[in-house]
mmCIF file of N, CA and C in Angstrom:
data_model
loop_
_atom_site.group_PDB
_atom_site.id
_atom_site.type_symbol
_atom_site.label_atom_id
_atom_site.label_comp_id
_atom_site.label_asym_id
_atom_site.label_seq_id
_atom_site.Cartn_x
_atom_site.Cartn_y
_atom_site.Cartn_z
ATOM 1 N N MET N 1235 -69.232 3.533 11.405
ATOM 2 C CA MET N 1235 -68.040 3.080 11.984
ATOM 3 C C MET N 1235 -66.852 4.095 11.700
ATOM 4 N N ASN N 1236 -66.042 4.333 12.710
ATOM 5 C CA ASN N 1236 -64.865 5.090 12.484
ATOM 6 C C ASN N 1236 -63.803 4.394 11.683
ATOM 7 N N PHE N 1237 -63.346 5.050 10.696
ATOM 8 C CA PHE N 1237 -62.338 4.449 9.743
ATOM 9 C C PHE N 1237 -61.045 4.111 10.491
ATOM 10 N N ASN N 1238 -60.654 4.928 11.416
ATOM 11 C CA ASN N 1238 -59.419 4.728 12.178
ATOM 12 C C ASN N 1238 -59.458 3.479 13.030
ATOM 13 N N ASP N 1239 -60.591 2.991 13.384
ATOM 14 C CA ASP N 1239 -60.750 1.831 14.175
ATOM 15 C C ASP N 1239 -61.189 0.633 13.370
ATOM 16 N N SER N 1240 -61.079 0.688 12.118
ATOM 17 C CA SER N 1240 -61.611 -0.371 11.251
ATOM 18 C C SER N 1240 -60.528 -1.379 10.762
ATOM 19 N N GLN N 1241 -61.020 -2.548 10.400
ATOM 20 C CA GLN N 1241 -60.175 -3.572 9.832
ATOM 21 C C GLN N 1241 -59.698 -3.101 8.430
ATOM 22 N N THR N 1242 -60.462 -2.306 7.756
ATOM 23 C CA THR N 1242 -60.093 -1.779 6.441
ATOM 24 C C THR N 1242 -58.776 -1.033 6.527
ATOM 25 N N LYS N 1243 -58.678 -0.159 7.580
ATOM 26 C CA LYS N 1243 -57.467 0.616 7.730
ATOM 27 C C LYS N 1243 -56.271 -0.270 8.008
ATOM 28 N N VAL N 1244 -56.477 -1.300 8.835
ATOM 29 C CA VAL N 1244 -55.391 -2.248 9.098
ATOM 30 C C VAL N 1244 -55.000 -3.008 7.829
ATOM 31 N N ASN N 1245 -55.916 -3.415 7.001
ATOM 32 C CA ASN N 1245 -55.616 -4.054 5.807
ATOM 33 C C ASN N 1245 -54.869 -3.130 4.776
ATOM 34 N N LEU N 1246 -55.333 -1.949 4.696
ATOM 35 C CA LEU N 1246 -54.672 -0.995 3.789
ATOM 36 C C LEU N 1246 -53.229 -0.724 4.282
ATOM 37 N N ALA N 1247 -53.016 -0.622 5.600
ATOM 38 C CA ALA N 1247 -51.691 -0.440 6.130
ATOM 39 C C ALA N 1247 -50.761 -1.613 5.814
ATOM 40 N N LYS N 1248 -51.239 -2.804 5.986
ATOM 41 C CA LYS N 1248 -50.488 -4.016 5.714
ATOM 42 C C LYS N 1248 -50.078 -4.075 4.138
ATOM 43 N N SER N 1249 -51.105 -3.755 3.346
ATOM 44 C CA SER N 1249 -50.847 -3.694 1.897
ATOM 45 C C SER N 1249 -49.778 -2.648 1.600
ATOM 46 N N PHE N 1250 -49.940 -1.531 2.197
ATOM 47 C CA PHE N 1250 -48.912 -0.470 1.952
ATOM 48 C C PHE N 1250 -47.547 -0.977 2.337
ATOM 49 N N ALA N 1251 -47.315 -1.632 3.469
ATOM 50 C CA ALA N 1251 -46.063 -2.103 3.910
ATOM 51 C C ALA N 1251 -45.562 -3.136 2.943
ATOM 52 N N ALA N 1252 -46.397 -4.054 2.521
ATOM 53 C CA ALA N 1252 -45.977 -5.089 1.591
ATOM 54 C C ALA N 1252 -45.485 -4.551 0.199
ATOM 55 N N GLU N 1253 -46.219 -3.594 -0.299
ATOM 56 C CA GLU N 1253 -45.852 -2.935 -1.514
ATOM 57 C C GLU N 1253 -44.495 -2.156 -1.387
ATOM 58 N N CYS N 1254 -44.232 -1.489 -0.238
ATOM 59 C CA CYS N 1254 -43.010 -0.854 -0.012
ATOM 60 C C CYS N 1254 -41.824 -1.875 0.071
ATOM 61 N N GLN N 1255 -42.091 -2.964 0.750
ATOM 62 C CA GLN N 1255 -41.078 -3.970 0.846
ATOM 63 C C GLN N 1255 -40.749 -4.596 -0.518
ATOM 64 N N ALA N 1256 -41.790 -4.885 -1.294
ATOM 65 C CA ALA N 1256 -41.549 -5.416 -2.697
ATOM 66 C C ALA N 1256 -40.782 -4.431 -3.522
ATOM 67 N N GLY N 1257 -41.087 -3.090 -3.435
ATOM 68 C CA GLY N 1257 -40.360 -2.118 -4.205
ATOM 69 C C GLY N 1257 -38.893 -2.032 -3.777
ATOM 70 N N ALA N 1258 -38.661 -2.178 -2.514
ATOM 71 C CA ALA N 1258 -37.213 -2.175 -1.983
ATOM 72 C C ALA N 1258 -36.518 -3.343 -2.548
ATOM 73 N N ARG N 1259 -37.137 -4.560 -2.433
ATOM 74 C CA ARG N 1259 -36.484 -5.769 -2.945
ATOM 75 C C ARG N 1259 -36.117 -5.628 -4.448
ATOM 76 N N TYR N 1260 -37.008 -5.039 -5.191
ATOM 77 C CA TYR N 1260 -36.746 -4.915 -6.665
ATOM 78 C C TYR N 1260 -35.589 -3.927 -6.851
ATOM 79 N N GLN N 1261 -35.600 -2.833 -6.055
ATOM 80 C CA GLN N 1261 -34.485 -1.915 -6.134
ATOM 81 C C GLN N 1261 -33.112 -2.551 -5.858
ATOM 82 N N PHE N 1262 -33.073 -3.407 -4.777
ATOM 83 C CA PHE N 1262 -31.826 -4.165 -4.520
ATOM 84 C C PHE N 1262 -31.448 -5.026 -5.622
ATOM 85 N N MET N 1263 -32.385 -5.769 -6.195
ATOM 86 C CA MET N 1263 -32.138 -6.680 -7.348
ATOM 87 C C MET N 1263 -31.649 -5.907 -8.568
ATOM 88 N N ALA N 1264 -32.248 -4.756 -8.806
ATOM 89 C CA ALA N 1264 -31.813 -3.971 -9.945
ATOM 90 C C ALA N 1264 -30.363 -3.514 -9.747
ATOM 91 N N LYS N 1265 -29.954 -3.127 -8.571
ATOM 92 C CA LYS N 1265 -28.673 -2.687 -8.335
ATOM 93 C C LYS N 1265 -27.708 -3.863 -8.534
ATOM 94 N N MET N 1266 -28.057 -4.980 -8.080
ATOM 95 C CA MET N 1266 -27.202 -6.209 -8.275
ATOM 96 C C MET N 1266 -27.052 -6.506 -9.781
ATOM 97 N N ALA N 1267 -28.140 -6.440 -10.526
ATOM 98 C CA ALA N 1267 -28.075 -6.733 -11.920
ATOM 99 C C ALA N 1267 -27.184 -5.714 -12.611
ATOM 100 N N GLN N 1268 -27.209 -4.471 -12.263
ATOM 101 C CA GLN N 1268 -26.375 -3.492 -12.871
ATOM 102 C C GLN N 1268 -24.945 -3.702 -12.519
ATOM 103 N N GLN N 1269 -24.637 -4.076 -11.314
ATOM 104 C CA GLN N 1269 -23.265 -4.302 -10.914
ATOM 105 C C GLN N 1269 -22.666 -5.478 -11.658
ATOM 106 N N GLU N 1270 -23.565 -6.421 -12.026
ATOM 107 C CA GLU N 1270 -23.092 -7.583 -12.732
ATOM 108 C C GLU N 1270 -23.089 -7.434 -14.233
ATOM 109 N N GLY N 1271 -23.410 -6.184 -14.678
ATOM 110 C CA GLY N 1271 -23.399 -5.894 -16.120
ATOM 111 C C GLY N 1271 -24.668 -6.106 -16.904
ATOM 112 N N TYR N 1272 -25.745 -6.463 -16.231
ATOM 113 C CA TYR N 1272 -27.006 -6.669 -16.890
ATOM 114 C C TYR N 1272 -27.832 -5.368 -16.887
ATOM 115 N N GLN N 1273 -27.446 -4.488 -17.728
ATOM 116 C CA GLN N 1273 -28.063 -3.106 -17.809
ATOM 117 C C GLN N 1273 -29.596 -3.258 -18.207
ATOM 118 N N TYR N 1274 -29.884 -3.994 -19.223
ATOM 119 C CA TYR N 1274 -31.322 -4.116 -19.652
ATOM 120 C C TYR N 1274 -32.123 -4.712 -18.517
ATOM 121 N N MET N 1275 -31.621 -5.788 -17.936
ATOM 122 C CA MET N 1275 -32.362 -6.445 -16.815
ATOM 123 C C MET N 1275 -32.506 -5.442 -15.641
ATOM 124 N N SER N 1276 -31.533 -4.692 -15.350
ATOM 125 C CA SER N 1276 -31.636 -3.704 -14.222
ATOM 126 C C SER N 1276 -32.739 -2.680 -14.580
ATOM 127 N N MET N 1277 -32.816 -2.240 -15.846
ATOM 128 C CA MET N 1277 -33.857 -1.311 -16.237
ATOM 129 C C MET N 1277 -35.236 -1.917 -16.034
ATOM 130 N N LEU N 1278 -35.396 -3.217 -16.431
ATOM 131 C CA LEU N 1278 -36.719 -3.794 -16.267
ATOM 132 C C LEU N 1278 -37.094 -3.970 -14.836
ATOM 133 N N ILE N 1279 -36.158 -4.300 -14.047
ATOM 134 C CA ILE N 1279 -36.418 -4.539 -12.608
ATOM 135 C C ILE N 1279 -36.716 -3.195 -11.910
ATOM 136 N N ARG N 1280 -36.012 -2.129 -12.359
ATOM 137 C CA ARG N 1280 -36.322 -0.779 -11.777
ATOM 138 C C ARG N 1280 -37.732 -0.304 -12.164
ATOM 139 N N THR N 1281 -38.193 -0.760 -13.307
ATOM 140 C CA THR N 1281 -39.605 -0.419 -13.718
ATOM 141 C C THR N 1281 -40.553 -1.176 -12.724
ATOM 142 N N LEU N 1282 -40.298 -2.372 -12.406
ATOM 143 C CA LEU N 1282 -41.094 -3.154 -11.493
ATOM 144 C C LEU N 1282 -41.084 -2.446 -10.099
ATOM 145 N N ALA N 1283 -39.934 -2.027 -9.637
ATOM 146 C CA ALA N 1283 -39.820 -1.292 -8.445
ATOM 147 C C ALA N 1283 -40.630 0.020 -8.386
ATOM 148 N N HIS N 1284 -40.575 0.707 -9.510
ATOM 149 C CA HIS N 1284 -41.417 1.933 -9.687
ATOM 150 C C HIS N 1284 -42.901 1.631 -9.555
ATOM 151 N N ASN N 1285 -43.253 0.475 -10.223
ATOM 152 C CA ASN N 1285 -44.698 0.165 -10.211
ATOM 153 C C ASN N 1285 -45.144 -0.231 -8.758
ATOM 154 N N GLU N 1286 -44.353 -0.946 -8.077
ATOM 155 C CA GLU N 1286 -44.670 -1.333 -6.699
ATOM 156 C C GLU N 1286 -44.848 -0.081 -5.818
ATOM 157 N N MET N 1287 -43.935 0.872 -5.976
ATOM 158 C CA MET N 1287 -44.038 2.067 -5.213
ATOM 159 C C MET N 1287 -45.297 2.918 -5.626
ATOM 160 N N ALA N 1288 -45.666 2.822 -6.858
ATOM 161 C CA ALA N 1288 -46.920 3.465 -7.291
ATOM 162 C C ALA N 1288 -48.126 2.781 -6.628
ATOM 163 N N HIS N 1289 -48.045 1.515 -6.463
ATOM 164 C CA HIS N 1289 -49.161 0.765 -5.718
ATOM 165 C C HIS N 1289 -49.154 1.252 -4.296
ATOM 166 N N ALA N 1290 -47.981 1.340 -3.646
ATOM 167 C CA ALA N 1290 -47.888 1.757 -2.270
ATOM 168 C C ALA N 1290 -48.462 3.131 -2.087
ATOM 169 N N GLN N 1291 -48.201 4.014 -3.032
ATOM 170 C CA GLN N 1291 -48.762 5.343 -2.987
ATOM 171 C C GLN N 1291 -50.240 5.352 -2.973
ATOM 172 N N GLN N 1292 -50.871 4.438 -3.802
ATOM 173 C CA GLN N 1292 -52.305 4.361 -3.834
ATOM 174 C C GLN N 1292 -52.907 3.952 -2.491
ATOM 175 N N PHE N 1293 -52.262 3.003 -1.837
ATOM 176 C CA PHE N 1293 -52.797 2.520 -0.529
ATOM 177 C C PHE N 1293 -52.496 3.661 0.479
ATOM 178 N N PHE N 1294 -51.376 4.347 0.432
ATOM 179 C CA PHE N 1294 -51.076 5.519 1.355
ATOM 180 C C PHE N 1294 -52.126 6.550 1.188
ATOM 181 N N ASN N 1295 -52.481 6.893 -0.037
ATOM 182 C CA ASN N 1295 -53.502 7.939 -0.281
ATOM 183 C C ASN N 1295 -54.882 7.500 0.331
ATOM 184 N N LYS N 1296 -55.185 6.266 0.192
ATOM 185 C CA LYS N 1296 -56.466 5.758 0.765
ATOM 186 C C LYS N 1296 -56.539 5.849 2.262
ATOM 187 N N ILE N 1297 -55.367 5.551 2.853
ATOM 188 C CA ILE N 1297 -55.227 5.639 4.383
ATOM 189 C C ILE N 1297 -55.398 7.146 4.828
ATOM 190 N N ILE N 1298 -54.659 8.028 4.136
ATOM 191 C CA ILE N 1298 -54.561 9.345 4.582
ATOM 192 C C ILE N 1298 -55.889 10.178 4.304
ATOM 193 N N TYR N 1299 -56.474 9.930 3.148
ATOM 194 C CA TYR N 1299 -57.555 10.737 2.674
ATOM 195 C C TYR N 1299 -58.914 10.046 2.782
ATOM 196 N N TYR N 1300 -58.970 8.929 3.289
ATOM 197 C CA TYR N 1300 -60.246 8.212 3.363
ATOM 198 C C TYR N 1300 -61.245 8.963 4.241
ATOM 199 N N LYS N 1301 -62.419 9.122 3.790
ATOM 200 C CA LYS N 1301 -63.492 9.838 4.535
ATOM 201 C C LYS N 1301 -64.720 8.992 4.559
ATOM 202 N N LEU N 1302 -65.331 8.799 5.720
ATOM 203 C CA LEU N 1302 -66.614 8.065 5.785
ATOM 204 C C LEU N 1302 -67.762 9.160 5.992
#
């Protein structure tokens, strides 16, 4: 089966989008926390955002480099 026509690729693309959206939400929350003076909380939330983007990168790599 061709990977480009597979449900696996669709699922990976959806997962990639979800991880990107989660990373963006965490970045917005971190900015709000920083503006409200919660520096430590902002740092923790930025770490979560970084982790979500790392997950997105993994899904992206699978989509781009997958070979059958």
